[in-house]
PDB file of C-alpha atoms and ligand atoms in Angstrom:
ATOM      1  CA  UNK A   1     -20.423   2.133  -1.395  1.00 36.00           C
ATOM      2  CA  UNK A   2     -19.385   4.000   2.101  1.00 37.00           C
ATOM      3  CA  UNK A   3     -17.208   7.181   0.645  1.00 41.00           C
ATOM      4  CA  UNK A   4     -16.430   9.980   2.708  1.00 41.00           C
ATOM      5  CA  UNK A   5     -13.337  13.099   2.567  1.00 45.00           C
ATOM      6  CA  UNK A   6     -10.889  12.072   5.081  1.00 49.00           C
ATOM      7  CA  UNK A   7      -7.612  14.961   5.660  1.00 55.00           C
ATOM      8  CA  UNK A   8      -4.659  12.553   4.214  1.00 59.00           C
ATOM      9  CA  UNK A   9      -3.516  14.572   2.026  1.00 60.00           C
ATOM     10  CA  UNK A  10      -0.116  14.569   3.686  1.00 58.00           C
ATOM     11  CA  UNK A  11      -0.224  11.209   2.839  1.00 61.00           C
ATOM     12  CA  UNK A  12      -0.258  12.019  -0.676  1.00 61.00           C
ATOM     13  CA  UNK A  13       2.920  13.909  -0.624  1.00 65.00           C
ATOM     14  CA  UNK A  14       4.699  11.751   1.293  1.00 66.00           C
ATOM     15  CA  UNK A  15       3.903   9.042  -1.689  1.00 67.00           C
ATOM     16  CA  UNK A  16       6.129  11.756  -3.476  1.00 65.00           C
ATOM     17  CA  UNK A  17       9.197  11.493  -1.534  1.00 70.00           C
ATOM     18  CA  UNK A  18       8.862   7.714  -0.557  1.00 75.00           C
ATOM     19  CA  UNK A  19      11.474   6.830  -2.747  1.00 71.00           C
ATOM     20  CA  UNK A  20      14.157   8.890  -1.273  1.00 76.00           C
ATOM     21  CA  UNK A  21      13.233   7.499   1.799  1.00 81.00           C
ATOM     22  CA  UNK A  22      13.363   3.722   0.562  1.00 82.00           C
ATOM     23  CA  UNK A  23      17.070   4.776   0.354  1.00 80.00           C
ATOM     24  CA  UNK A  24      17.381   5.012   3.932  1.00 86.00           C
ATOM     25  CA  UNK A  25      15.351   1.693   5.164  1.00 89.00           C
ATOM     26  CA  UNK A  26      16.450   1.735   9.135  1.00 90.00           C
ATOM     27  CA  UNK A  27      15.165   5.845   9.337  1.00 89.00           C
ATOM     28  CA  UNK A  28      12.052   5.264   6.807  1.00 87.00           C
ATOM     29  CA  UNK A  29       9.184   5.015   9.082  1.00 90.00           C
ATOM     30  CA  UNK A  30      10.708   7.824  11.245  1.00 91.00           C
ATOM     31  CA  UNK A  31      10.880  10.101   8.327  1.00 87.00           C
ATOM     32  CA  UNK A  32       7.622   9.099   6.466  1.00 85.00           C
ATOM     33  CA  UNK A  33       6.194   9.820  10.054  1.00 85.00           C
ATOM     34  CA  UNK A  34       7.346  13.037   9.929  1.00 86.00           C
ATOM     35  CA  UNK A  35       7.020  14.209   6.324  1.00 82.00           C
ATOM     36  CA  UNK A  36       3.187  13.071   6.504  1.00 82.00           C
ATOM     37  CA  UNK A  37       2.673  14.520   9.852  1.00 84.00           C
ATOM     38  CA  UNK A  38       1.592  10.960  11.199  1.00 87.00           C
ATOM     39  CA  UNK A  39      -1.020  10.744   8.387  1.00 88.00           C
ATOM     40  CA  UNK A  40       0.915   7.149   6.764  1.00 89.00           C
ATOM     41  CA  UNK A  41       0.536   5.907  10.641  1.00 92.00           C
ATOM     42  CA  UNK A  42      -2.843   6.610  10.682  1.00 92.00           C
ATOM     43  CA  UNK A  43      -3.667   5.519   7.222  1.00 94.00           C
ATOM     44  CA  UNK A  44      -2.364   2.115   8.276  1.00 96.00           C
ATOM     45  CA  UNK A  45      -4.570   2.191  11.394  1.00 96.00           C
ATOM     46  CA  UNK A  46      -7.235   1.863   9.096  1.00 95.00           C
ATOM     47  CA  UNK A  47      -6.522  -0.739   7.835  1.00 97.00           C
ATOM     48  CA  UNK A  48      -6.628  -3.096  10.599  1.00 97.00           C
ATOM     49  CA  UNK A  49     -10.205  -3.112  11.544  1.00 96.00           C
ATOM     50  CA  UNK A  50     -11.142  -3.917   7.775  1.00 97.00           C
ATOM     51  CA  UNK A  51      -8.905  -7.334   8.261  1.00 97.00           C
ATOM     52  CA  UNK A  52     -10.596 -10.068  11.112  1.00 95.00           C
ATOM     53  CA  UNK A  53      -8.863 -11.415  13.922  1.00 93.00           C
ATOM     54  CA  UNK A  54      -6.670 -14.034  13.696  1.00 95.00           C
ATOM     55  CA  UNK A  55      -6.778 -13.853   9.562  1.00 98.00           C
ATOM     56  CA  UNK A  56      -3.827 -15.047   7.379  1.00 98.00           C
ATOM     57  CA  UNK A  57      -2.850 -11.804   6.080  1.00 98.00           C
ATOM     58  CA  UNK A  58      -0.309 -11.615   2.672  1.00 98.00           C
ATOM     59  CA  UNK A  59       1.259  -7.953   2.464  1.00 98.00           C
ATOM     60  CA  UNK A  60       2.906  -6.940  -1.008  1.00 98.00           C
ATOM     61  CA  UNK A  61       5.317  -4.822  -0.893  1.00 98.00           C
ATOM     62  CA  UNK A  62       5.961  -4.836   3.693  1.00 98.00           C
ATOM     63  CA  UNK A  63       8.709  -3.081   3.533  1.00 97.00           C
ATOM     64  CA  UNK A  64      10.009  -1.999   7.398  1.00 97.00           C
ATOM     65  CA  UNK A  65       6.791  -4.529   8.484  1.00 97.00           C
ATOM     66  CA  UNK A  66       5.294  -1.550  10.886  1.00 97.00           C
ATOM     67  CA  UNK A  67       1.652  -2.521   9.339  1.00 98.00           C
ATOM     68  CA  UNK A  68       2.462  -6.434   9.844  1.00 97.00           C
ATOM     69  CA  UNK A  69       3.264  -5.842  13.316  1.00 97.00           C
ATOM     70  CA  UNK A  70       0.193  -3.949  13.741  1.00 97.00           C
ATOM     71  CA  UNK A  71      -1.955  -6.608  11.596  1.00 97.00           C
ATOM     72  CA  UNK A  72      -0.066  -9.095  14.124  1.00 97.00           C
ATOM     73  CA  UNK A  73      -1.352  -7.102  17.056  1.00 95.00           C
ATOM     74  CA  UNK A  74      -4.699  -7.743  15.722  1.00 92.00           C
ATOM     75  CA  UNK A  75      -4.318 -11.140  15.902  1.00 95.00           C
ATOM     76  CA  UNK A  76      -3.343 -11.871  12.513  1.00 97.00           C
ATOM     77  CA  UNK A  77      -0.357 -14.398  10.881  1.00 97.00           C
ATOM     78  CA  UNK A  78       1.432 -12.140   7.982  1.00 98.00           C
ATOM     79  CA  UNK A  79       2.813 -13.428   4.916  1.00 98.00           C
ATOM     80  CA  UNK A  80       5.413 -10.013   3.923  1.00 98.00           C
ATOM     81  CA  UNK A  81       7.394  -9.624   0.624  1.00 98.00           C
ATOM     82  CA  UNK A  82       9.146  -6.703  -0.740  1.00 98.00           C
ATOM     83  CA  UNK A  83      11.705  -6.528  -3.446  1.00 97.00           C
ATOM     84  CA  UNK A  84      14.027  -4.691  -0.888  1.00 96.00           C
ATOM     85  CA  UNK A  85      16.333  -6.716   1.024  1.00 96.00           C
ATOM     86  CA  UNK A  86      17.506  -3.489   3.357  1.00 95.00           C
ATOM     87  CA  UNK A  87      13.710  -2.272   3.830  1.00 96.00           C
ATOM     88  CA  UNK A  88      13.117  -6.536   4.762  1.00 97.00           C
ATOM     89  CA  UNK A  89      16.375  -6.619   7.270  1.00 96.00           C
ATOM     90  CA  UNK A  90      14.722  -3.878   9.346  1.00 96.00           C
ATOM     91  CA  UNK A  91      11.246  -5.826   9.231  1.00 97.00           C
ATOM     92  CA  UNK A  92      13.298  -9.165  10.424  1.00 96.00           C
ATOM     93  CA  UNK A  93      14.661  -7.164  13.178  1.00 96.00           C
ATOM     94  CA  UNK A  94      11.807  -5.190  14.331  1.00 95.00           C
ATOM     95  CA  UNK A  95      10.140  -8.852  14.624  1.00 94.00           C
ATOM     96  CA  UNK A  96      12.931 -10.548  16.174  1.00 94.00           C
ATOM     97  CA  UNK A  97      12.517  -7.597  18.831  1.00 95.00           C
ATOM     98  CA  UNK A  98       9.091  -8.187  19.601  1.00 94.00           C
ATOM     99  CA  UNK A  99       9.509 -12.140  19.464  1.00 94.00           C
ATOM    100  CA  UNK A 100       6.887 -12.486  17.261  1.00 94.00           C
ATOM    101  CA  UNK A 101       8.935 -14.245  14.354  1.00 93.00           C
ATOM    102  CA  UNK A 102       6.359 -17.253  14.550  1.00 95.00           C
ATOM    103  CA  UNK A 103       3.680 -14.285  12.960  1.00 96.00           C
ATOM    104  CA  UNK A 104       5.085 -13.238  10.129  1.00 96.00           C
ATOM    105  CA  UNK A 105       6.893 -14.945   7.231  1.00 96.00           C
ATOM    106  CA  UNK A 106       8.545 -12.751   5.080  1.00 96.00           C
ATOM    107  CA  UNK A 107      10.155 -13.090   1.453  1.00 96.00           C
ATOM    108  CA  UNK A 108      12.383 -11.375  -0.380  1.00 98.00           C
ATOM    109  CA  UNK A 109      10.791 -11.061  -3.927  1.00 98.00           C
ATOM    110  CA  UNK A 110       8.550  -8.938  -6.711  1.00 98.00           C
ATOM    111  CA  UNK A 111       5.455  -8.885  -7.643  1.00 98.00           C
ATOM    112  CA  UNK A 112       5.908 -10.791 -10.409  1.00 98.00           C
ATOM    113  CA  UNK A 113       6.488 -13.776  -8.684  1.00 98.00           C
ATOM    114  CA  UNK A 114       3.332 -13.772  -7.072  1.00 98.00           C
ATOM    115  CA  UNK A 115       1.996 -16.549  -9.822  1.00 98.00           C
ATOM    116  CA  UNK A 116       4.241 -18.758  -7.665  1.00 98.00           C
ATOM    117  CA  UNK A 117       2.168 -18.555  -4.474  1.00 98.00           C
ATOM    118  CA  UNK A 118      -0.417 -20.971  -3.282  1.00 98.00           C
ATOM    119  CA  UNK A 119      -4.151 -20.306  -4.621  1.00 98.00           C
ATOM    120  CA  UNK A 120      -7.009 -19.446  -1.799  1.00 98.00           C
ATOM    121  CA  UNK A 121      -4.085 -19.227   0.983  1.00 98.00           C
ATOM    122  CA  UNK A 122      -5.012 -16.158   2.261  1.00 98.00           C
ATOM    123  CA  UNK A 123      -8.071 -14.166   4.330  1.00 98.00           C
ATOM    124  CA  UNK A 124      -6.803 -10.766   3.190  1.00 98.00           C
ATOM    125  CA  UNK A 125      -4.815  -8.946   1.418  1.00 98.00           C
ATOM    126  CA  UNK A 126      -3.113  -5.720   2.064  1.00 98.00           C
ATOM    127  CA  UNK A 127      -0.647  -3.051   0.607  1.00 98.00           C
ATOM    128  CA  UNK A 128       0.444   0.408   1.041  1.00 97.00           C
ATOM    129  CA  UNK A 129       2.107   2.966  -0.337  1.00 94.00           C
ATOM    130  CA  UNK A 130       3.498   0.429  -2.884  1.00 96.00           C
ATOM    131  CA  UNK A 131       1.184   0.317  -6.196  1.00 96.00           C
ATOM    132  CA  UNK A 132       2.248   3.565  -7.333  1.00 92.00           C
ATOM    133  CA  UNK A 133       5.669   2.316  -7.273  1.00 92.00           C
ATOM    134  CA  UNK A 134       4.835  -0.581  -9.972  1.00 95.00           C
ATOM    135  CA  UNK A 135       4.487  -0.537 -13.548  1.00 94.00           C
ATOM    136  CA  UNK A 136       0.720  -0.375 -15.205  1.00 96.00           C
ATOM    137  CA  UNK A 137       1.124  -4.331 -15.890  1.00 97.00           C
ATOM    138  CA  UNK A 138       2.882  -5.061 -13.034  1.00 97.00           C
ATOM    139  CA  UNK A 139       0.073  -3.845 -10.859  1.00 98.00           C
ATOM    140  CA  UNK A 140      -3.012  -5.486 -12.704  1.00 98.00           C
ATOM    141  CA  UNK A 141      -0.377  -8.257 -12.178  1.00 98.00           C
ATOM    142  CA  UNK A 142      -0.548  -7.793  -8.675  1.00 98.00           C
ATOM    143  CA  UNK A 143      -4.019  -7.528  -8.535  1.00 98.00           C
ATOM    144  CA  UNK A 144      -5.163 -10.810 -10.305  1.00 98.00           C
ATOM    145  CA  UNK A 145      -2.885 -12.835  -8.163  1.00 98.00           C
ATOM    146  CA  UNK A 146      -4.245 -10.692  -5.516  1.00 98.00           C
ATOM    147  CA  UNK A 147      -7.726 -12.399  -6.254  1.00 98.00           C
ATOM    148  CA  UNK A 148      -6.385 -15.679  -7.075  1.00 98.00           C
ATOM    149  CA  UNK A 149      -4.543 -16.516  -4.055  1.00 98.00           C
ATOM    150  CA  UNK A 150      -7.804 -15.277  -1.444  1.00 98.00           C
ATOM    151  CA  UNK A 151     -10.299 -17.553  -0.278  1.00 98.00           C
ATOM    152  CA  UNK A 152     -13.907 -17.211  -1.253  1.00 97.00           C
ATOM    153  CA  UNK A 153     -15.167 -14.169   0.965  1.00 97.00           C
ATOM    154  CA  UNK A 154     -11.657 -12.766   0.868  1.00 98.00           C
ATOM    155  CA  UNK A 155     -10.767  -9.043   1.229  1.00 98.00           C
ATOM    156  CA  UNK A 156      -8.229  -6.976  -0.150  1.00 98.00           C
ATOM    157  CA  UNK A 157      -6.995  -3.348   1.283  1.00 98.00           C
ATOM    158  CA  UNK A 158      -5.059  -0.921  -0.473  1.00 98.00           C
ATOM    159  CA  UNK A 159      -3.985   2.276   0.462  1.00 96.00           C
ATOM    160  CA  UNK A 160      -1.932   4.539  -1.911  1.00 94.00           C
ATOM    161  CA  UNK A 161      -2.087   7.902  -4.230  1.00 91.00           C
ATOM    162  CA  UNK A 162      -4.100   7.708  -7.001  1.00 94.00           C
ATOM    163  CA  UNK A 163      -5.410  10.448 -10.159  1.00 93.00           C
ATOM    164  CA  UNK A 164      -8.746  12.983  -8.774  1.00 92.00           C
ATOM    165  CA  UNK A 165     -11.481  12.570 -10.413  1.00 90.00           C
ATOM    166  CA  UNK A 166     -12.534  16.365 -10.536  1.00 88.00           C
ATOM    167  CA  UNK A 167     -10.436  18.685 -13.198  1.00 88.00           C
ATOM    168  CA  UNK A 168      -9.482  20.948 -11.186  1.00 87.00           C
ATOM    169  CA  UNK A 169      -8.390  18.724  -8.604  1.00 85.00           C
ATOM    170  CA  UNK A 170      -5.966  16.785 -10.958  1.00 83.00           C
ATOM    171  CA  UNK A 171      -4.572  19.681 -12.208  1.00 86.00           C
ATOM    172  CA  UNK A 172      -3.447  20.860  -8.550  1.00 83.00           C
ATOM    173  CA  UNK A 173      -2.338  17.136  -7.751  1.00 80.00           C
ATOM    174  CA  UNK A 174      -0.091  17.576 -11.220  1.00 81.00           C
ATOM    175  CA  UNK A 175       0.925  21.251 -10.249  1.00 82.00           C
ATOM    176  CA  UNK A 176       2.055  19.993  -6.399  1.00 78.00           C
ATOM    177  CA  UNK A 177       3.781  16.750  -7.678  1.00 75.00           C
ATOM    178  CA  UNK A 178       6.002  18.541 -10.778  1.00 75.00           C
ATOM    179  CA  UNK A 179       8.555  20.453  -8.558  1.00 70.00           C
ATOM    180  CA  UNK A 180       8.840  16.931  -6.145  1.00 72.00           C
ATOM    181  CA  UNK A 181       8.842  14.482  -8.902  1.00 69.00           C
ATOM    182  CA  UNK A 182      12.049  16.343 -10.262  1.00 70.00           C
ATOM    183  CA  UNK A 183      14.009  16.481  -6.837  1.00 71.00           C
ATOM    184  CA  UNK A 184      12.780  12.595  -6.356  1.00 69.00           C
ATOM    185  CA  UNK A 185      13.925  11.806  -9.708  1.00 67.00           C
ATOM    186  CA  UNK A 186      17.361  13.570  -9.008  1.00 67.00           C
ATOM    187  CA  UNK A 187      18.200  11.711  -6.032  1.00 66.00           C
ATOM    188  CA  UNK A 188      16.577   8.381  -6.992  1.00 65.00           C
ATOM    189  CA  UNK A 189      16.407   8.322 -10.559  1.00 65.00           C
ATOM    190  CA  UNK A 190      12.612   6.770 -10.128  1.00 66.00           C
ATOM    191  CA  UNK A 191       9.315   8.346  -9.575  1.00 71.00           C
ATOM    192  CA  UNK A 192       6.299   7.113  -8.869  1.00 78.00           C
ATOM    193  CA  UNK A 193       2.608   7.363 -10.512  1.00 84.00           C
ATOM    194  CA  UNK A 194      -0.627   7.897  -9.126  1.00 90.00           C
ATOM    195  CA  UNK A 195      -3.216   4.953  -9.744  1.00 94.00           C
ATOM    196  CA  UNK A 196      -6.117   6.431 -12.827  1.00 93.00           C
ATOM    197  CA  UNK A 197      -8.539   4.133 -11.585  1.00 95.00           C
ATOM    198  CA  UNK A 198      -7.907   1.392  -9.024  1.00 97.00           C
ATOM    199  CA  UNK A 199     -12.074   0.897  -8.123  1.00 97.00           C
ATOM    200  CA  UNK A 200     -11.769  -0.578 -11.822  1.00 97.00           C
ATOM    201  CA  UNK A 201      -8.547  -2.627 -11.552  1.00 98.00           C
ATOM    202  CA  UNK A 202     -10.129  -4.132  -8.391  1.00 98.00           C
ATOM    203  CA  UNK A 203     -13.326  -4.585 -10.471  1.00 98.00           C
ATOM    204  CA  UNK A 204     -11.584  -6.197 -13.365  1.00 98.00           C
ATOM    205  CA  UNK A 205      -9.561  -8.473 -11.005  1.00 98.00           C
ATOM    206  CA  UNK A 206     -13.241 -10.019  -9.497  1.00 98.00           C
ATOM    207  CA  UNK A 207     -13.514  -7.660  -6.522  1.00 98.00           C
ATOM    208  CA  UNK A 208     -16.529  -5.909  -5.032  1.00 98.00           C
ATOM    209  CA  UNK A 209     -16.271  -2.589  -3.681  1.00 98.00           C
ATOM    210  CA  UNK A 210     -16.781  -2.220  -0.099  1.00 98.00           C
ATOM    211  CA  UNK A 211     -15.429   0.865   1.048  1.00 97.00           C
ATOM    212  CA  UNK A 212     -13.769   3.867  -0.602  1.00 96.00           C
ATOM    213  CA  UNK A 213     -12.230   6.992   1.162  1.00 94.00           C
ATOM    214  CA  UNK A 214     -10.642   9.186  -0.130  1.00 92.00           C
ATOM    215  CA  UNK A 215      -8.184  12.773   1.047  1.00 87.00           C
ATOM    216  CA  UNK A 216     -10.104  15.839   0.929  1.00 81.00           C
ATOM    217  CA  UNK A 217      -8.312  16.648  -2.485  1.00 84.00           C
ATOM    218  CA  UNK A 218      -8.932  12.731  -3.467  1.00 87.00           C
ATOM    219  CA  UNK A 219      -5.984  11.958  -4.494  1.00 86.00           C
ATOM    220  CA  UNK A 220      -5.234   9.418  -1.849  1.00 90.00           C
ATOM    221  CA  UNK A 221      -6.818   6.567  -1.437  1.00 94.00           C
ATOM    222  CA  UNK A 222      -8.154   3.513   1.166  1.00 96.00           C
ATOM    223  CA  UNK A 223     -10.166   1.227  -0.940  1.00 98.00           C
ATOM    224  CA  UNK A 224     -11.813  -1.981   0.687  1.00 98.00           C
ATOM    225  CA  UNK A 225     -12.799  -4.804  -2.101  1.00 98.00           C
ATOM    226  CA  UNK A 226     -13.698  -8.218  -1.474  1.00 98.00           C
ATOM    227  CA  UNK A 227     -14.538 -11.445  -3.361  1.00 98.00           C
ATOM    228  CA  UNK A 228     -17.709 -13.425  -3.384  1.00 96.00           C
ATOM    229  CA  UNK A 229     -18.479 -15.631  -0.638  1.00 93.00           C
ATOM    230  CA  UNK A 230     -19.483 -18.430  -2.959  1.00 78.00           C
ATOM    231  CA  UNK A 231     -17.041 -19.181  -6.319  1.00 66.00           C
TER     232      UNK A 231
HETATM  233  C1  SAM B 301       6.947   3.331  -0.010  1.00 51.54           C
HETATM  234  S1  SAM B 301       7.455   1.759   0.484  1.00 51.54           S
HETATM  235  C2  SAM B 301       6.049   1.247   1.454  1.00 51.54           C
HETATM  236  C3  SAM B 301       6.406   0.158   2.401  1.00 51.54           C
HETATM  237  C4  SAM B 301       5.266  -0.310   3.287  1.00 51.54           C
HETATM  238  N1  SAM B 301       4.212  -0.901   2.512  1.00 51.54           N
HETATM  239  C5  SAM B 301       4.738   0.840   4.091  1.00 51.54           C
HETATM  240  O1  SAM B 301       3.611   1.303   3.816  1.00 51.54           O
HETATM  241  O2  SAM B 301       5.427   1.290   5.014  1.00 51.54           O
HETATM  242  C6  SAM B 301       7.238   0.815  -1.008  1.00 51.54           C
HETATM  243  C7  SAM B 301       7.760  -0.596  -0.861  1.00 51.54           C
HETATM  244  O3  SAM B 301       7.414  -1.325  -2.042  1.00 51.54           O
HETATM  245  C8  SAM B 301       8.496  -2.146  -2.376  1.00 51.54           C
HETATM  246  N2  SAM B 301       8.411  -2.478  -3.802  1.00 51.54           N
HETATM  247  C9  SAM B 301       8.527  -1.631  -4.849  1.00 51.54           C
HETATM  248  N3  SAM B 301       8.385  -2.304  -6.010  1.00 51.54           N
HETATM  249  C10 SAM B 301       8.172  -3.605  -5.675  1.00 51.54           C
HETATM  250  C11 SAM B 301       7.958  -4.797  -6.428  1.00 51.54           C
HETATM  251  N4  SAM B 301       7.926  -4.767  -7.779  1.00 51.54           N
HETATM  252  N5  SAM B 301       7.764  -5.949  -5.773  1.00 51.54           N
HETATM  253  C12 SAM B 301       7.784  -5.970  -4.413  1.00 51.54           C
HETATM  254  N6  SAM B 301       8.000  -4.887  -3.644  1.00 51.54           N
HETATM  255  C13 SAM B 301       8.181  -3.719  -4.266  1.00 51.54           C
HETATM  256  C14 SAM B 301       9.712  -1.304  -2.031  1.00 51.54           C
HETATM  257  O4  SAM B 301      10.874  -2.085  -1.884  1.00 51.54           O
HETATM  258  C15 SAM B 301       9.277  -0.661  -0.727  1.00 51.54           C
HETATM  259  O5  SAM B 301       9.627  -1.418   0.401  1.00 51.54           O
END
């Protein structure tokens, strides 16, 4: 397993405010740019090289679609849905703009209609910033659908906050989130909740780990699985 301390931490706090953000689709990638000092840009830009060119790419949770026009600049066709019609009108429109409507399909729905998408469709996929936002079942949800509808060799990248594994690095991840968690729940009356152990949700759902890397105080993560060539 490759694992090495990468500085997104500002990721990690942006993760925090994300949901007061959500309320303002048509500014979110502005502000999310500027909360996490670029660091959600550049945690998407590492995501592309871990998907091949000209793969058919399913997103959960696309929200403005800034990685699926990225992904699309790769090459790639993108399958988008996200629960939010407002964060999906500025991904329609950000397409429209670039012409590329013919590359990305997207779908207004939740996770937990993913049973109702075609098994081994996809080459990959991808999600950001959007686990943390579901519910324990909803997520393992997400993930064994996530496996179902890949074909064999199929990869899956997700990007998103999740618990330290050190002590001492959980309690300052619990000490920095308490003061934002109450100001996020004020405005949006929901929070959000870092991922315990994701390597082991992707384990349980039939992945292999590929690649894990993790913020300097590891509580954000880019974690690479895939499936097995052969099934
Ligand atoms: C913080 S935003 C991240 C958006 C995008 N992935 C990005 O990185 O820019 C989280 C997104 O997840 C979506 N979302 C939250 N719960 C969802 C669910 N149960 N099913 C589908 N989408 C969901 C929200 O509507 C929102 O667009």
């Amino acid at each position: 397993m490759f694992h090495y301390q990468q500085k997104f931490e500002g990721a990690m706090l942006s993760c925090i405010f994300m949901k007061i953000l959500e309320g303002r689709p048509r500014s979110y990638d502005r502000r999310m740019d500027k909360i996490s000092r670029g660091q959600v840009k550049r945690v998407k830009e590492m995501v592309i090289p871990e998907v091949s060119e000209g793969a058919q790419v399913l997103e959960i949770g696309c929200g403005t679609g800034e990685l699926a026009e990225m992904l699309i600049a790769r090459g790639a066709t993108v399958t988008g849905f996200d629960s939010s019609r407002e964060m999906l009108d500025v991904a329609r429109n950000r397409i429209a703009a670039k012409g590329l409507e013919d590359k990305l399909d997207i779908q207004q729905m939740g996770v937990e209609a993913m049973d109702g998408l075609q098994a081994s469709s996809f080459d990959a996929v991808v999600s950001t910033l959007v686990l943390t936002e579901l519910s324990d079942d909803e997520r393992r949800f997400a993930l064994k659908h996530s496996s179902r509808v890949l074909r064999p060799g199929g990869v899956i990248i997700i990007a998103d906050e999740v618990v330290p594994r050190k002590v001492i690095q959980r309690l300052f991840q619990t000490l920095v989130r308490i003061p934002m968690l109450a100001l996020t729940y004020l405005v949006s009356h929901t929070s959000t909740h870092p991922i315990e152990d994701l390597p082991a949700e992707l384990k349980t759902a039939g992945f292999t780990i590929k690649k894990e890397i993790r913020s300097q105080g590891d509580s954000f993560a880019l974690i690479v699985g895939s499936l097995p060539e052969n099934q």
